[in-house]
PDB file of C-alpha atoms in Angstrom:
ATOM      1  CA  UNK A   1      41.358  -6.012 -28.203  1.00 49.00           C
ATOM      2  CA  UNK A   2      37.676  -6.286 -28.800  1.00 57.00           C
ATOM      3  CA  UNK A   3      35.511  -2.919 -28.941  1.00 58.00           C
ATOM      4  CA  UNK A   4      34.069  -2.127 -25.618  1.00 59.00           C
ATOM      5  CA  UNK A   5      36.724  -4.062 -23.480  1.00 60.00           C
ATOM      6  CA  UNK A   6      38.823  -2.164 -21.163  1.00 60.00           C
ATOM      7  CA  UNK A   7      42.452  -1.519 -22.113  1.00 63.00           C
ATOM      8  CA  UNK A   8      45.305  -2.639 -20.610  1.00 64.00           C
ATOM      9  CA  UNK A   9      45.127   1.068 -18.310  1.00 66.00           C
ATOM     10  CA  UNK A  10      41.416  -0.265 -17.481  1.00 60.00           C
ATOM     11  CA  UNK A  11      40.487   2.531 -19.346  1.00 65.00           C
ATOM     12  CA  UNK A  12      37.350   1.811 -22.181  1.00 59.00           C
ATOM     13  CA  UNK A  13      38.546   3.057 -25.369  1.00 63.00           C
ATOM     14  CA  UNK A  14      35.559   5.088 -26.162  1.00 66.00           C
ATOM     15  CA  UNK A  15      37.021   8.471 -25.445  1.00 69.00           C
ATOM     16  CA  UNK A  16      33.837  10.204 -23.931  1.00 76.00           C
ATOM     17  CA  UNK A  17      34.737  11.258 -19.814  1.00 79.00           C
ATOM     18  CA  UNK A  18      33.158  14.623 -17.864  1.00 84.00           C
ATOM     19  CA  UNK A  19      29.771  16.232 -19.151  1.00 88.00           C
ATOM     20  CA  UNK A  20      29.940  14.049 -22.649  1.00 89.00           C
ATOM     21  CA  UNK A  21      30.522  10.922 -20.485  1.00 89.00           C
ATOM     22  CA  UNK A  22      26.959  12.022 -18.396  1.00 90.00           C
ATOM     23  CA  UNK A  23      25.035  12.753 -21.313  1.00 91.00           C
ATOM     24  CA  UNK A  24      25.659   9.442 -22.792  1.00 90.00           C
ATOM     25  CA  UNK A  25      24.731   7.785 -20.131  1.00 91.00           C
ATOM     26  CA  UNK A  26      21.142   9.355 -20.128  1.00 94.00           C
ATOM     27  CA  UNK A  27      20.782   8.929 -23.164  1.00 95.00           C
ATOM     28  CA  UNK A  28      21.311   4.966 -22.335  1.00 94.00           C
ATOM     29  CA  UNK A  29      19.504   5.200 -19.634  1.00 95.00           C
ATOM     30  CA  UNK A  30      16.868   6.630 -21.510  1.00 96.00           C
ATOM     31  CA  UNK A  31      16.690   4.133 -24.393  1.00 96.00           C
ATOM     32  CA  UNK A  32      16.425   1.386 -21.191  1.00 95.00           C
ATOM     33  CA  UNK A  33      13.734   2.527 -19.635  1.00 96.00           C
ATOM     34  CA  UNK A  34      11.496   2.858 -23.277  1.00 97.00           C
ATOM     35  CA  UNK A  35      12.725  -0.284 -24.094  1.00 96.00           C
ATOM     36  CA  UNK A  36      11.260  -1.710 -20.652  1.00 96.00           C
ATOM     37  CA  UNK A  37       8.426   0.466 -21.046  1.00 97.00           C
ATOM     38  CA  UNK A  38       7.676  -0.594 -24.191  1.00 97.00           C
ATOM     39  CA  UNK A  39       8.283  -4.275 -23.676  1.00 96.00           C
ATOM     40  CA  UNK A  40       7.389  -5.464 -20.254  1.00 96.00           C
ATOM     41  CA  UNK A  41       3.824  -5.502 -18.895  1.00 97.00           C
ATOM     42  CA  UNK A  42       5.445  -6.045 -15.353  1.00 96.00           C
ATOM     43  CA  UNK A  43       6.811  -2.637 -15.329  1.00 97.00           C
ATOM     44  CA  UNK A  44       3.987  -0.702 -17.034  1.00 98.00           C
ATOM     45  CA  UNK A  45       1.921  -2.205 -14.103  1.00 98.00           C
ATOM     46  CA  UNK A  46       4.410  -1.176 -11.527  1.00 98.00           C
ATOM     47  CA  UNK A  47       4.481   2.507 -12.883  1.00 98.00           C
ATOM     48  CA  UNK A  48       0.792   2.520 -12.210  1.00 98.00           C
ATOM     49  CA  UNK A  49       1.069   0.905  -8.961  1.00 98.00           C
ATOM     50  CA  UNK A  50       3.357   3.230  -7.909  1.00 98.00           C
ATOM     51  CA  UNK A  51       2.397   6.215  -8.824  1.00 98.00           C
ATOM     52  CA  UNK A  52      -0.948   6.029  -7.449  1.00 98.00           C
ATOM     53  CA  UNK A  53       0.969   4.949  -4.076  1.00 98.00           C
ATOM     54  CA  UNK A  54       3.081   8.091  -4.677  1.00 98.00           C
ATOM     55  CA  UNK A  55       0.370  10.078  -4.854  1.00 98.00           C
ATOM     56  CA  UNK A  56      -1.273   8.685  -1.670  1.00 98.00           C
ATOM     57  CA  UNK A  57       1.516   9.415   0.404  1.00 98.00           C
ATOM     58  CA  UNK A  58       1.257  13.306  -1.105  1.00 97.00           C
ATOM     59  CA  UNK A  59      -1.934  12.825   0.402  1.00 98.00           C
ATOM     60  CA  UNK A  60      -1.310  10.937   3.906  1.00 97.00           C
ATOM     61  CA  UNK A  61      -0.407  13.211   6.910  1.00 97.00           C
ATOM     62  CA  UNK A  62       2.608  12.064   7.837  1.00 97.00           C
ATOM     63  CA  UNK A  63       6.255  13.083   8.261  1.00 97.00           C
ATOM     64  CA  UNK A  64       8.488  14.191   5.896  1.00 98.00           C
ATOM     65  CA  UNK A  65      11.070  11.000   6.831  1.00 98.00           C
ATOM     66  CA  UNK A  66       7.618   8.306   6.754  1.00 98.00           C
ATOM     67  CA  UNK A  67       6.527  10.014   2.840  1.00 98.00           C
ATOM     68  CA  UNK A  68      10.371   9.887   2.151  1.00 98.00           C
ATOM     69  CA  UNK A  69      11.115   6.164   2.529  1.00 98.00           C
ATOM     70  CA  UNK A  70       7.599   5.072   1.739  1.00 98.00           C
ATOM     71  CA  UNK A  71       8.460   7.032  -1.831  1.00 98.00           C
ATOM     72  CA  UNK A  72      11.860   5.058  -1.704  1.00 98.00           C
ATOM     73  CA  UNK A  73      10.487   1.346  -1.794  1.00 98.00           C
ATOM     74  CA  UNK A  74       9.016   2.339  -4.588  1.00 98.00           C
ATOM     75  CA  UNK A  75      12.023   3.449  -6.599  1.00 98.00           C
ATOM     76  CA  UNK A  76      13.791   0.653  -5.425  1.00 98.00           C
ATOM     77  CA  UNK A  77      10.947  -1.705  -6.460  1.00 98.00           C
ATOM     78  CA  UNK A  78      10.963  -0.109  -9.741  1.00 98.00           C
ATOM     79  CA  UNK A  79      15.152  -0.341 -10.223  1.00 98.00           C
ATOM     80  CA  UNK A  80      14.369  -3.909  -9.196  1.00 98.00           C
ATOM     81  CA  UNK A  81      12.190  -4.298 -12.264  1.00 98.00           C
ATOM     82  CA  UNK A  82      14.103  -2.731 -14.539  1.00 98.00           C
ATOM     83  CA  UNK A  83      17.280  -5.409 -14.063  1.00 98.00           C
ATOM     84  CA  UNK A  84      14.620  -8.336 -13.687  1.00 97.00           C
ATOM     85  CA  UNK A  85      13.885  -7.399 -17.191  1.00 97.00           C
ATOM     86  CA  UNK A  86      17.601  -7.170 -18.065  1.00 97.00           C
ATOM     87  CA  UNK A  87      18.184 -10.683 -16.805  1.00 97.00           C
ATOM     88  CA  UNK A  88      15.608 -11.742 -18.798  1.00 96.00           C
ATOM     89  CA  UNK A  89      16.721 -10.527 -21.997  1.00 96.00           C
ATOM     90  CA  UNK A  90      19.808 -11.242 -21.651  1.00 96.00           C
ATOM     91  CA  UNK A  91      18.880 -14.871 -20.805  1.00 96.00           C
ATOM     92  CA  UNK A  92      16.550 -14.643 -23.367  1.00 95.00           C
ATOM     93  CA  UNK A  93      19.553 -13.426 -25.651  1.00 95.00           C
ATOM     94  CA  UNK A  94      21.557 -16.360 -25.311  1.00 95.00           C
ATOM     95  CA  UNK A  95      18.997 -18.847 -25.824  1.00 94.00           C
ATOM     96  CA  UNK A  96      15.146 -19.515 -25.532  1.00 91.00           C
ATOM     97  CA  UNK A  97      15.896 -23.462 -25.344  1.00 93.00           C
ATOM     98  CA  UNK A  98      14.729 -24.337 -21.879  1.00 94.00           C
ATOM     99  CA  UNK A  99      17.665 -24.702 -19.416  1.00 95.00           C
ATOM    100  CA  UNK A 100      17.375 -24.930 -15.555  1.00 96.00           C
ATOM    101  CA  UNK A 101      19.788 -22.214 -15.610  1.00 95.00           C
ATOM    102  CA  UNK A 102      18.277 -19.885 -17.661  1.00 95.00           C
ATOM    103  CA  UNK A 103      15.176 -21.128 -15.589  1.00 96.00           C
ATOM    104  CA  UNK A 104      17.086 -20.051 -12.258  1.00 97.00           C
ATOM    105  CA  UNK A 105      18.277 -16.968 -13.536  1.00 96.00           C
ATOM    106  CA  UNK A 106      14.798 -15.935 -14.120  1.00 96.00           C
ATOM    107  CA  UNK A 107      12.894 -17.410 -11.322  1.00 97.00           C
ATOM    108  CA  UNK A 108      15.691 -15.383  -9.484  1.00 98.00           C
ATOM    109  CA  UNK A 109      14.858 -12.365 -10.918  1.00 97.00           C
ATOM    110  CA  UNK A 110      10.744 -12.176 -10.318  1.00 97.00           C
ATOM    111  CA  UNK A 111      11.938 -13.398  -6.125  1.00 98.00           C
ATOM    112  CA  UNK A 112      14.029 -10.477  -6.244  1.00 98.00           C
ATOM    113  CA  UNK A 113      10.809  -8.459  -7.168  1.00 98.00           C
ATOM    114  CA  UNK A 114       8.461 -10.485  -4.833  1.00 98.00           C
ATOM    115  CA  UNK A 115      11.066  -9.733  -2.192  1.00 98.00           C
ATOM    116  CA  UNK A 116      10.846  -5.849  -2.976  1.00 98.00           C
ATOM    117  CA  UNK A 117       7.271  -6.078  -3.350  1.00 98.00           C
ATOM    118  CA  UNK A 118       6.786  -7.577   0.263  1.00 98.00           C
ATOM    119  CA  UNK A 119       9.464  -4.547   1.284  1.00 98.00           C
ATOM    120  CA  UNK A 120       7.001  -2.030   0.134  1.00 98.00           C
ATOM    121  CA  UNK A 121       3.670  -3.573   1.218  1.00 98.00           C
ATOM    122  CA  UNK A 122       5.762  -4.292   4.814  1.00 98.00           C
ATOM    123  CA  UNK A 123       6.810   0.126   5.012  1.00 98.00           C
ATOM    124  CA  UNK A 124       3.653   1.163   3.829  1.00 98.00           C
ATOM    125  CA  UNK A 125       1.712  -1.317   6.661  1.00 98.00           C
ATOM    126  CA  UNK A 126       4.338   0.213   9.121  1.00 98.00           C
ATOM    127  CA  UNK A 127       3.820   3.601   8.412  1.00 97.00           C
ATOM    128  CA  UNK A 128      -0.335   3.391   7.947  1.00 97.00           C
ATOM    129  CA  UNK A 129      -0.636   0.985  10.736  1.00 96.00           C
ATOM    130  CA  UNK A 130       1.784   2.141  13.468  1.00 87.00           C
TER     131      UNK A 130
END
């Protein structure tokens, strides 16, 4: 069996479960999001983005449900980002020969962004507007 793979009781052989299990995790979740930080424009430019929009809707008198999803575009905005940029190393990972499916898998990945993008501008326009 390979390292990493499941066994045979779908269990992964690692051994770590409860509180050890969690704080690997953040610690993986921490390396991801330097490694993003550190290696991705797109997602330094969405941190500024959105937290100067988080900081507007501190600002904006409106209810506690409008500030709450109007905060939660931009999470998800930002978790789309973050597996854009894991599709695209991993694409990039395999090869960085030019294939229409590596080209599909990434064009993919930035529509899923557009697509979150338009979400947020649509909630915010909602919320300022209605």
């Amino acid at each position: 069996m390979q390292p990493g793979h499941p066994q045979g009781n779908g269990k992964y052989p690692h051994g770590k479960t409860g509180l050890r299990r969690v704080f690997h995790t953040l610690i993986h979740s921490r390396d991801g999001f330097i490694a993003t930080f550190r290696g991705e424009a797109a997602f330094r430019q969405l941190l500024l983005l959105h937290g100067a929009l988080a900081v507007v809707a501190f600002l904006l008198e409106i209810s506690r449900t409008e500030r709450a999803v109007m905060l939660l575009v931009c999470f998800i905005s930002l978790m789309v980002e973050l597996l854009n940029s894991a599709i695209e190393a991993v694409v990039d990972r395999i090869s960085l020969e030019h294939h229409p499916l590596s080209k599909n898998a990434k064009d993919m990945g930035s529509a899923a962004q557009t697509t979150a993008l338009l979400m947020v501008a649509t909630v915010w326009a909602v919320v300022l507007l209605g």
